[in-house]
Short mmCIF file of N, CA and C and ligand atoms in Angstrom, two decimals:
data_model
loop_
_atom_site.label_atom_id
_atom_site.label_comp_id
_atom_site.label_asym_id
_atom_site.label_seq_id
_atom_site.Cartn_x
_atom_site.Cartn_y
_atom_site.Cartn_z
N UNK O 1 0.85 -1.18 -0.01
CA UNK O 1 -0.01 0.00 0.00
C UNK O 1 0.88 1.24 0.00
N UNK O 2 0.54 2.15 -0.87
CA UNK O 2 1.33 3.38 -1.01
C UNK O 2 0.77 4.46 -0.05
N UNK O 3 1.64 4.99 0.83
CA UNK O 3 1.20 6.10 1.70
C UNK O 3 1.91 7.36 1.24
N UNK O 4 1.12 8.36 1.00
CA UNK O 4 1.62 9.66 0.58
C UNK O 4 2.64 10.18 1.60
N UNK O 5 3.66 10.88 1.11
CA UNK O 5 4.77 11.32 1.98
C UNK O 5 4.26 12.25 3.10
N UNK O 6 3.39 13.20 2.73
CA UNK O 6 2.87 14.13 3.75
C UNK O 6 2.02 13.42 4.76
N UNK O 7 1.23 12.47 4.22
CA UNK O 7 0.40 11.67 5.15
C UNK O 7 1.27 10.90 6.15
N UNK O 8 2.42 10.42 5.64
CA UNK O 8 3.35 9.68 6.52
C UNK O 8 3.86 10.62 7.63
N UNK O 9 4.16 11.85 7.30
CA UNK O 9 4.62 12.81 8.31
C UNK O 9 3.55 13.03 9.36
N UNK O 10 2.29 13.16 8.89
CA UNK O 10 1.19 13.36 9.84
C UNK O 10 1.05 12.16 10.77
N UNK O 11 1.14 10.97 10.21
CA UNK O 11 1.02 9.77 11.04
C UNK O 11 2.12 9.76 12.09
N UNK O 12 3.34 10.12 11.66
CA UNK O 12 4.47 10.17 12.58
C UNK O 12 4.23 11.19 13.70
N UNK O 13 3.70 12.39 13.29
CA UNK O 13 3.45 13.44 14.25
C UNK O 13 2.41 13.01 15.27
N UNK O 14 1.31 12.41 14.78
CA UNK O 14 0.22 11.98 15.69
C UNK O 14 0.72 10.89 16.63
N UNK O 15 1.48 9.92 16.10
CA UNK O 15 2.01 8.85 16.93
C UNK O 15 2.96 9.41 18.00
N UNK O 16 3.78 10.39 17.62
CA UNK O 16 4.72 11.00 18.56
C UNK O 16 3.98 11.71 19.69
N UNK O 17 2.94 12.48 19.33
CA UNK O 17 2.19 13.24 20.34
C UNK O 17 1.47 12.26 21.28
N UNK O 18 0.80 11.24 20.71
CA UNK O 18 0.09 10.29 21.56
C UNK O 18 1.08 9.55 22.46
N UNK O 19 2.23 9.19 21.93
CA UNK O 19 3.27 8.53 22.74
C UNK O 19 3.73 9.42 23.87
N UNK O 20 3.88 10.73 23.58
CA UNK O 20 4.30 11.67 24.63
C UNK O 20 3.23 11.76 25.73
N UNK O 21 1.95 11.81 25.34
CA UNK O 21 0.86 11.86 26.33
C UNK O 21 0.88 10.59 27.21
N UNK O 22 1.02 9.46 26.57
CA UNK O 22 1.04 8.19 27.33
C UNK O 22 2.23 8.16 28.27
N UNK O 23 3.39 8.62 27.81
CA UNK O 23 4.59 8.64 28.65
C UNK O 23 4.38 9.58 29.83
N UNK O 24 3.77 10.76 29.58
CA UNK O 24 3.54 11.72 30.66
C UNK O 24 2.60 11.13 31.72
N UNK O 25 1.58 10.39 31.25
CA UNK O 25 0.65 9.77 32.21
C UNK O 25 1.35 8.75 33.06
N UNK O 26 2.19 7.93 32.45
CA UNK O 26 2.90 6.88 33.18
C UNK O 26 3.88 7.49 34.18
N UNK O 27 4.59 8.55 33.75
CA UNK O 27 5.56 9.21 34.67
C UNK O 27 4.78 9.84 35.83
N UNK O 28 3.62 10.46 35.56
CA UNK O 28 2.82 11.09 36.63
C UNK O 28 2.34 10.04 37.63
N UNK O 29 1.93 8.90 37.14
CA UNK O 29 1.47 7.81 38.02
C UNK O 29 2.64 7.24 38.83
N UNK O 30 3.75 7.01 38.16
CA UNK O 30 4.85 6.26 38.79
C UNK O 30 5.69 7.13 39.68
N UNK O 31 5.94 8.38 39.31
CA UNK O 31 6.93 9.18 40.04
C UNK O 31 6.37 10.37 40.80
N UNK O 32 5.18 10.88 40.41
CA UNK O 32 4.64 12.08 41.07
C UNK O 32 3.41 11.77 41.92
N UNK O 33 3.03 10.51 41.98
CA UNK O 33 1.91 10.16 42.83
C UNK O 33 0.58 10.73 42.40
N UNK O 34 0.44 11.11 41.14
CA UNK O 34 -0.82 11.69 40.67
C UNK O 34 -1.85 10.57 40.56
N UNK O 35 -3.00 10.77 41.18
CA UNK O 35 -4.07 9.78 41.12
C UNK O 35 -5.39 10.46 40.76
N UNK O 36 -6.23 9.75 40.06
CA UNK O 36 -7.57 10.26 39.85
C UNK O 36 -8.33 10.08 41.14
N UNK O 37 -9.09 11.13 41.55
CA UNK O 37 -9.88 10.94 42.76
C UNK O 37 -10.94 9.88 42.51
N UNK O 38 -11.08 8.93 43.44
CA UNK O 38 -12.05 7.87 43.24
C UNK O 38 -13.31 8.17 44.05
N UNK O 39 -14.45 7.76 43.57
CA UNK O 39 -15.68 8.00 44.34
C UNK O 39 -15.64 7.22 45.67
N UNK O 40 -16.10 7.82 46.71
CA UNK O 40 -16.01 7.23 48.04
C UNK O 40 -17.38 6.68 48.46
N UNK O 41 -18.35 7.56 48.47
CA UNK O 41 -19.68 7.19 48.92
C UNK O 41 -20.62 8.32 48.57
N UNK O 42 -21.89 8.09 48.79
CA UNK O 42 -22.87 9.15 48.53
C UNK O 42 -23.58 9.51 49.83
N UNK O 43 -24.03 10.75 49.90
CA UNK O 43 -24.90 11.14 51.01
C UNK O 43 -26.08 11.88 50.43
N UNK O 44 -27.10 12.00 51.23
CA UNK O 44 -28.26 12.81 50.85
C UNK O 44 -28.06 14.20 51.43
N UNK O 45 -27.81 15.21 50.59
CA UNK O 45 -27.54 16.56 51.11
C UNK O 45 -28.67 17.10 52.00
N UNK O 46 -29.88 16.60 51.85
CA UNK O 46 -30.98 17.09 52.66
C UNK O 46 -30.95 16.48 54.06
N UNK O 47 -30.16 15.39 54.20
CA UNK O 47 -30.04 14.72 55.48
C UNK O 47 -28.62 14.78 56.03
N UNK O 48 -28.01 15.94 55.92
CA UNK O 48 -26.64 16.08 56.37
C UNK O 48 -26.46 15.67 57.83
N UNK O 49 -27.51 15.90 58.62
CA UNK O 49 -27.44 15.61 60.08
C UNK O 49 -27.21 14.13 60.33
N UNK O 50 -27.57 13.30 59.37
CA UNK O 50 -27.41 11.84 59.55
C UNK O 50 -26.03 11.35 59.12
N UNK O 51 -25.15 12.24 58.73
CA UNK O 51 -23.86 11.81 58.18
C UNK O 51 -22.70 12.36 59.01
N UNK O 52 -21.50 11.93 58.66
CA UNK O 52 -20.31 12.42 59.37
C UNK O 52 -20.04 13.89 59.06
N UNK O 53 -20.77 14.45 58.07
CA UNK O 53 -20.59 15.86 57.73
C UNK O 53 -21.45 16.77 58.61
N UNK O 54 -22.24 16.18 59.51
CA UNK O 54 -23.03 16.99 60.44
C UNK O 54 -22.11 17.84 61.30
N UNK O 55 -20.92 17.30 61.62
CA UNK O 55 -19.96 18.06 62.41
C UNK O 55 -18.64 18.10 61.63
N UNK O 56 -18.56 19.01 60.67
CA UNK O 56 -17.31 19.10 59.90
C UNK O 56 -16.15 19.49 60.83
N UNK O 57 -14.96 19.17 60.44
CA UNK O 57 -13.81 19.53 61.29
C UNK O 57 -12.63 18.63 61.05
N UNK O 58 -11.57 18.87 61.84
CA UNK O 58 -10.33 18.12 61.71
C UNK O 58 -10.28 17.09 62.84
N UNK O 59 -9.94 15.87 62.51
CA UNK O 59 -9.77 14.83 63.55
C UNK O 59 -8.35 14.26 63.40
N UNK O 60 -7.66 14.17 64.54
CA UNK O 60 -6.32 13.56 64.51
C UNK O 60 -6.46 12.06 64.64
N UNK O 61 -5.90 11.31 63.72
CA UNK O 61 -6.01 9.86 63.76
C UNK O 61 -4.91 9.28 64.61
N UNK O 62 -3.67 9.64 64.29
CA UNK O 62 -2.52 9.18 65.07
C UNK O 62 -1.32 9.98 64.59
N UNK O 63 -0.42 10.31 65.50
CA UNK O 63 0.80 11.00 65.15
C UNK O 63 0.58 12.14 64.18
N UNK O 64 1.06 11.96 62.95
CA UNK O 64 0.98 13.05 61.96
C UNK O 64 -0.16 12.82 60.96
N UNK O 65 -1.07 11.90 61.28
CA UNK O 65 -2.16 11.62 60.36
C UNK O 65 -3.48 12.25 60.84
N UNK O 66 -4.12 12.93 59.90
CA UNK O 66 -5.38 13.62 60.23
C UNK O 66 -6.42 13.32 59.16
N UNK O 67 -7.70 13.51 59.52
CA UNK O 67 -8.70 13.62 58.50
C UNK O 67 -9.46 14.91 58.71
N UNK O 68 -9.93 15.46 57.60
CA UNK O 68 -10.70 16.73 57.68
C UNK O 68 -11.99 16.56 56.91
N UNK O 69 -13.10 16.81 57.56
CA UNK O 69 -14.42 16.77 56.90
C UNK O 69 -14.82 18.18 56.60
N UNK O 70 -15.10 18.46 55.34
CA UNK O 70 -15.42 19.81 54.90
C UNK O 70 -16.67 19.79 54.06
N UNK O 71 -17.57 20.76 54.33
CA UNK O 71 -18.80 20.90 53.56
C UNK O 71 -18.70 22.14 52.71
N UNK O 72 -18.94 22.00 51.42
CA UNK O 72 -18.95 23.15 50.51
C UNK O 72 -20.39 23.54 50.28
N UNK O 73 -20.67 24.82 50.45
CA UNK O 73 -21.99 25.31 50.08
C UNK O 73 -21.83 26.76 49.61
N UNK O 74 -22.75 27.20 48.83
CA UNK O 74 -22.61 28.53 48.23
C UNK O 74 -22.61 29.57 49.36
N UNK O 75 -21.56 30.31 49.62
CA UNK O 75 -20.27 30.26 48.93
C UNK O 75 -19.18 30.23 49.98
N UNK O 76 -19.07 29.08 50.61
CA UNK O 76 -18.09 28.94 51.69
C UNK O 76 -17.72 27.48 51.87
N UNK O 77 -16.56 27.26 52.48
CA UNK O 77 -16.18 25.94 52.93
C UNK O 77 -16.38 25.91 54.45
N UNK O 78 -17.23 24.98 54.92
CA UNK O 78 -17.42 24.85 56.38
C UNK O 78 -16.51 23.76 56.88
N UNK O 79 -15.62 24.13 57.80
CA UNK O 79 -14.63 23.16 58.26
C UNK O 79 -14.68 23.00 59.78
N UNK O 80 -15.78 23.41 60.38
CA UNK O 80 -15.94 23.23 61.81
C UNK O 80 -15.85 24.54 62.56
N UNK O 81 -16.31 24.50 63.85
CA UNK O 81 -16.36 25.71 64.66
C UNK O 81 -14.95 26.18 65.08
N UNK O 82 -14.83 27.48 65.29
CA UNK O 82 -13.59 28.03 65.85
C UNK O 82 -12.47 28.18 64.85
N UNK O 83 -12.72 27.98 63.58
CA UNK O 83 -11.63 28.09 62.58
C UNK O 83 -11.67 29.40 61.83
N UNK O 84 -12.66 30.23 62.14
CA UNK O 84 -12.76 31.53 61.44
C UNK O 84 -13.62 31.40 60.21
N UNK O 85 -13.87 32.55 59.60
CA UNK O 85 -14.72 32.59 58.42
C UNK O 85 -14.20 33.62 57.45
N UNK O 86 -13.60 33.23 56.31
CA UNK O 86 -13.35 31.84 55.87
C UNK O 86 -12.39 31.10 56.80
N UNK O 87 -12.52 29.80 56.90
CA UNK O 87 -11.75 29.03 57.87
C UNK O 87 -10.26 28.90 57.57
N UNK O 88 -9.45 28.79 58.62
CA UNK O 88 -8.05 28.45 58.49
C UNK O 88 -7.79 27.14 59.18
N UNK O 89 -7.32 26.15 58.43
CA UNK O 89 -7.02 24.83 58.98
C UNK O 89 -5.53 24.77 59.26
N UNK O 90 -5.16 24.39 60.49
CA UNK O 90 -3.76 24.36 60.87
C UNK O 90 -3.25 22.95 61.03
N UNK O 91 -2.10 22.68 60.40
CA UNK O 91 -1.47 21.37 60.53
C UNK O 91 0.01 21.52 60.77
N UNK O 92 0.63 20.63 61.58
CA UNK O 92 2.08 20.67 61.73
C UNK O 92 2.77 20.19 60.43
N UNK O 93 4.00 20.66 60.25
CA UNK O 93 4.80 20.23 59.09
C UNK O 93 4.91 18.70 59.13
N UNK O 94 4.76 18.08 57.99
CA UNK O 94 4.89 16.63 57.90
C UNK O 94 3.56 15.91 58.04
N UNK O 95 2.50 16.66 58.19
CA UNK O 95 1.18 16.02 58.38
C UNK O 95 0.70 15.38 57.07
N UNK O 96 -0.03 14.28 57.26
CA UNK O 96 -0.67 13.67 56.13
C UNK O 96 -2.17 13.75 56.40
N UNK O 97 -2.86 14.46 55.54
CA UNK O 97 -4.25 14.78 55.81
C UNK O 97 -5.16 14.18 54.71
N UNK O 98 -6.14 13.41 55.13
CA UNK O 98 -7.13 12.92 54.18
C UNK O 98 -8.37 13.82 54.27
N UNK O 99 -8.68 14.47 53.16
CA UNK O 99 -9.81 15.38 53.11
C UNK O 99 -11.03 14.62 52.56
N UNK O 100 -12.14 14.73 53.27
CA UNK O 100 -13.42 14.27 52.81
C UNK O 100 -14.28 15.50 52.58
N UNK O 101 -14.70 15.70 51.35
CA UNK O 101 -15.41 16.96 51.03
C UNK O 101 -16.66 16.62 50.26
N UNK O 102 -17.73 17.37 50.57
CA UNK O 102 -18.95 17.19 49.78
C UNK O 102 -19.61 18.54 49.57
N UNK O 103 -20.47 18.59 48.60
CA UNK O 103 -21.26 19.81 48.37
C UNK O 103 -22.70 19.53 48.68
N UNK O 104 -23.38 20.54 49.23
CA UNK O 104 -24.79 20.34 49.55
C UNK O 104 -25.73 21.07 48.60
N UNK O 105 -25.18 21.85 47.69
CA UNK O 105 -26.12 22.54 46.79
C UNK O 105 -25.75 22.39 45.30
N UNK O 106 -24.72 23.09 44.84
CA UNK O 106 -24.37 23.00 43.42
C UNK O 106 -22.95 22.45 43.30
N UNK O 107 -22.48 22.32 42.08
CA UNK O 107 -21.09 21.83 41.88
C UNK O 107 -20.11 22.90 42.35
N UNK O 108 -19.12 22.45 43.13
CA UNK O 108 -18.03 23.30 43.55
C UNK O 108 -16.72 22.60 43.23
N UNK O 109 -15.62 23.33 43.42
CA UNK O 109 -14.30 22.74 43.26
C UNK O 109 -13.53 22.83 44.57
N UNK O 110 -12.47 22.06 44.66
CA UNK O 110 -11.64 22.06 45.87
C UNK O 110 -10.21 21.84 45.43
N UNK O 111 -9.45 22.93 45.40
CA UNK O 111 -8.08 22.85 44.94
C UNK O 111 -7.16 23.46 45.99
N UNK O 112 -6.10 22.72 46.32
CA UNK O 112 -5.14 23.24 47.32
C UNK O 112 -3.91 23.74 46.57
N UNK O 113 -3.61 24.98 46.82
CA UNK O 113 -2.46 25.65 46.19
C UNK O 113 -1.18 24.85 46.43
N UNK O 114 -0.38 24.69 45.39
CA UNK O 114 0.96 24.06 45.48
C UNK O 114 0.94 22.59 45.87
N UNK O 115 -0.22 21.95 45.87
CA UNK O 115 -0.29 20.54 46.20
C UNK O 115 -1.14 19.82 45.17
N UNK O 116 -0.99 18.52 45.09
CA UNK O 116 -1.76 17.76 44.08
C UNK O 116 -3.12 17.37 44.61
N UNK O 117 -3.94 18.36 44.90
CA UNK O 117 -5.32 18.11 45.34
C UNK O 117 -6.24 18.95 44.50
N UNK O 118 -7.09 18.31 43.78
CA UNK O 118 -8.02 19.03 42.89
C UNK O 118 -9.28 18.16 42.74
N UNK O 119 -10.29 18.49 43.53
CA UNK O 119 -11.51 17.67 43.54
C UNK O 119 -12.68 18.41 42.90
N UNK O 120 -13.50 17.65 42.24
CA UNK O 120 -14.76 18.17 41.72
C UNK O 120 -15.83 17.75 42.75
N UNK O 121 -16.56 18.72 43.26
CA UNK O 121 -17.53 18.41 44.31
C UNK O 121 -18.94 18.39 43.71
N UNK O 122 -19.44 17.17 43.57
CA UNK O 122 -20.78 16.95 43.04
C UNK O 122 -21.71 16.83 44.24
N UNK O 123 -22.84 17.57 44.21
CA UNK O 123 -23.76 17.49 45.37
C UNK O 123 -24.14 16.04 45.70
N UNK O 124 -23.97 15.69 46.95
CA UNK O 124 -24.34 14.35 47.38
C UNK O 124 -23.23 13.31 47.21
N UNK O 125 -22.15 13.68 46.57
CA UNK O 125 -21.05 12.74 46.34
C UNK O 125 -19.93 13.12 47.30
N UNK O 126 -19.34 12.13 47.98
CA UNK O 126 -18.21 12.42 48.84
C UNK O 126 -16.93 12.30 48.02
N UNK O 127 -16.10 13.34 48.05
CA UNK O 127 -14.83 13.30 47.36
C UNK O 127 -13.74 13.17 48.42
N UNK O 128 -12.66 12.50 48.04
CA UNK O 128 -11.60 12.24 49.02
C UNK O 128 -10.25 12.42 48.36
N UNK O 129 -9.31 12.99 49.09
CA UNK O 129 -7.94 13.05 48.62
C UNK O 129 -7.01 13.14 49.83
N UNK O 130 -5.80 12.57 49.67
CA UNK O 130 -4.84 12.61 50.78
C UNK O 130 -3.66 13.47 50.36
N UNK O 131 -3.28 14.37 51.24
CA UNK O 131 -2.22 15.33 50.94
C UNK O 131 -1.21 15.31 52.08
N UNK O 132 0.07 15.37 51.69
CA UNK O 132 1.12 15.47 52.69
C UNK O 132 1.67 16.90 52.66
N UNK O 133 1.74 17.53 53.82
CA UNK O 133 2.22 18.91 53.89
C UNK O 133 3.64 18.93 54.45
N UNK O 134 4.61 18.99 53.55
CA UNK O 134 6.00 18.90 53.94
C UNK O 134 6.67 20.26 54.14
N UNK O 135 6.08 21.34 53.60
CA UNK O 135 6.72 22.63 53.71
C UNK O 135 5.85 23.58 54.51
N UNK O 136 6.45 24.29 55.48
CA UNK O 136 5.63 25.28 56.21
C UNK O 136 5.18 26.37 55.25
N UNK O 137 4.03 26.93 55.55
CA UNK O 137 3.53 28.01 54.69
C UNK O 137 2.03 28.10 54.79
N UNK O 138 1.53 29.06 53.98
CA UNK O 138 0.09 29.35 53.95
C UNK O 138 -0.38 28.97 52.55
N UNK O 139 -1.34 28.07 52.48
CA UNK O 139 -1.82 27.60 51.17
C UNK O 139 -3.32 27.82 51.10
N UNK O 140 -3.76 28.34 49.98
CA UNK O 140 -5.19 28.58 49.80
C UNK O 140 -5.89 27.32 49.34
N UNK O 141 -7.10 27.13 49.82
CA UNK O 141 -8.02 26.17 49.21
C UNK O 141 -9.00 27.03 48.42
N UNK O 142 -9.10 26.79 47.15
CA UNK O 142 -10.03 27.60 46.36
C UNK O 142 -11.09 26.71 45.71
N UNK O 143 -12.24 27.32 45.47
CA UNK O 143 -13.26 26.70 44.66
C UNK O 143 -12.91 27.04 43.23
N UNK O 144 -12.58 26.03 42.44
CA UNK O 144 -12.15 26.31 41.05
C UNK O 144 -13.22 25.92 40.03
N UNK O 145 -14.44 25.80 40.53
CA UNK O 145 -15.53 25.48 39.61
C UNK O 145 -16.54 26.63 39.75
N UNK O 146 -16.84 27.30 38.66
CA UNK O 146 -17.74 28.46 38.75
C UNK O 146 -19.10 28.06 39.33
N UNK O 147 -19.46 28.72 40.45
CA UNK O 147 -20.64 28.27 41.18
C UNK O 147 -21.63 29.40 41.51
N UNK O 148 -21.44 30.53 40.86
CA UNK O 148 -22.44 31.58 41.08
C UNK O 148 -21.81 32.89 41.53
N UNK O 149 -22.66 33.77 42.04
CA UNK O 149 -22.26 35.15 42.32
C UNK O 149 -21.14 35.26 43.34
N UNK O 150 -21.06 34.32 44.28
CA UNK O 150 -20.02 34.42 45.31
C UNK O 150 -18.83 33.52 45.07
N UNK O 151 -18.72 32.99 43.88
CA UNK O 151 -17.63 32.05 43.53
C UNK O 151 -16.26 32.57 43.93
N UNK O 152 -16.02 33.85 43.64
CA UNK O 152 -14.68 34.43 43.83
C UNK O 152 -14.33 34.61 45.30
N UNK O 153 -15.30 34.52 46.23
CA UNK O 153 -14.97 34.67 47.64
C UNK O 153 -15.01 33.32 48.37
N UNK O 154 -15.16 32.25 47.59
CA UNK O 154 -15.26 30.93 48.20
C UNK O 154 -13.86 30.31 48.33
N UNK O 155 -13.29 30.42 49.53
CA UNK O 155 -11.96 29.88 49.76
C UNK O 155 -11.76 29.57 51.22
N UNK O 156 -10.68 28.88 51.51
CA UNK O 156 -10.25 28.66 52.89
C UNK O 156 -8.73 28.66 52.86
N UNK O 157 -8.13 28.52 54.03
CA UNK O 157 -6.66 28.60 54.09
C UNK O 157 -6.13 27.44 54.92
N UNK O 158 -5.00 26.93 54.46
CA UNK O 158 -4.28 25.91 55.25
C UNK O 158 -2.98 26.54 55.75
N UNK O 159 -2.78 26.46 57.04
CA UNK O 159 -1.54 27.00 57.63
C UNK O 159 -0.71 25.81 58.09
N UNK O 160 0.43 25.62 57.48
CA UNK O 160 1.34 24.55 57.87
C UNK O 160 2.47 25.15 58.68
N UNK O 161 2.64 24.71 59.92
CA UNK O 161 3.65 25.36 60.78
C UNK O 161 4.39 24.35 61.65
CU1 CUA Z 1 -17.96 27.28 44.81
CU2 CUA Z 1 -17.03 28.29 42.82
#
């Protein structure tokens, strides 16, 4: 079969680009710990009181391991009492934190600055991600999914010290 010379170049270009994408995916999985967030469980947003999200907040599991339950609603992240508004979550350097986040109204986002955490918050769906905080500093949690008039003020802060 005769393949036109220009067509051959295009085939080569397409194969090279697809190969580069596949290689980038494999490198991200193997060396940078990039994972797709997996579905955890569902809740009924109208019955939040019946779930672990009735009392959002930080719980220390052991040593440097924590979990944080956070509720997203237009237009704030609720992370428990006494953390301020918008809340500031404090963790010691070296902490490993598993975030459980859900939305009770519309789609929101949950992205932690400078860390590999980027969740899509679907109402009624629990999203989970685990993050290790190795460097002291102040990192924003932002809603990166347009969710209405207050989208730009929907954020929280993580203080690693
Ligand atoms: Cu919540 Cu944008």
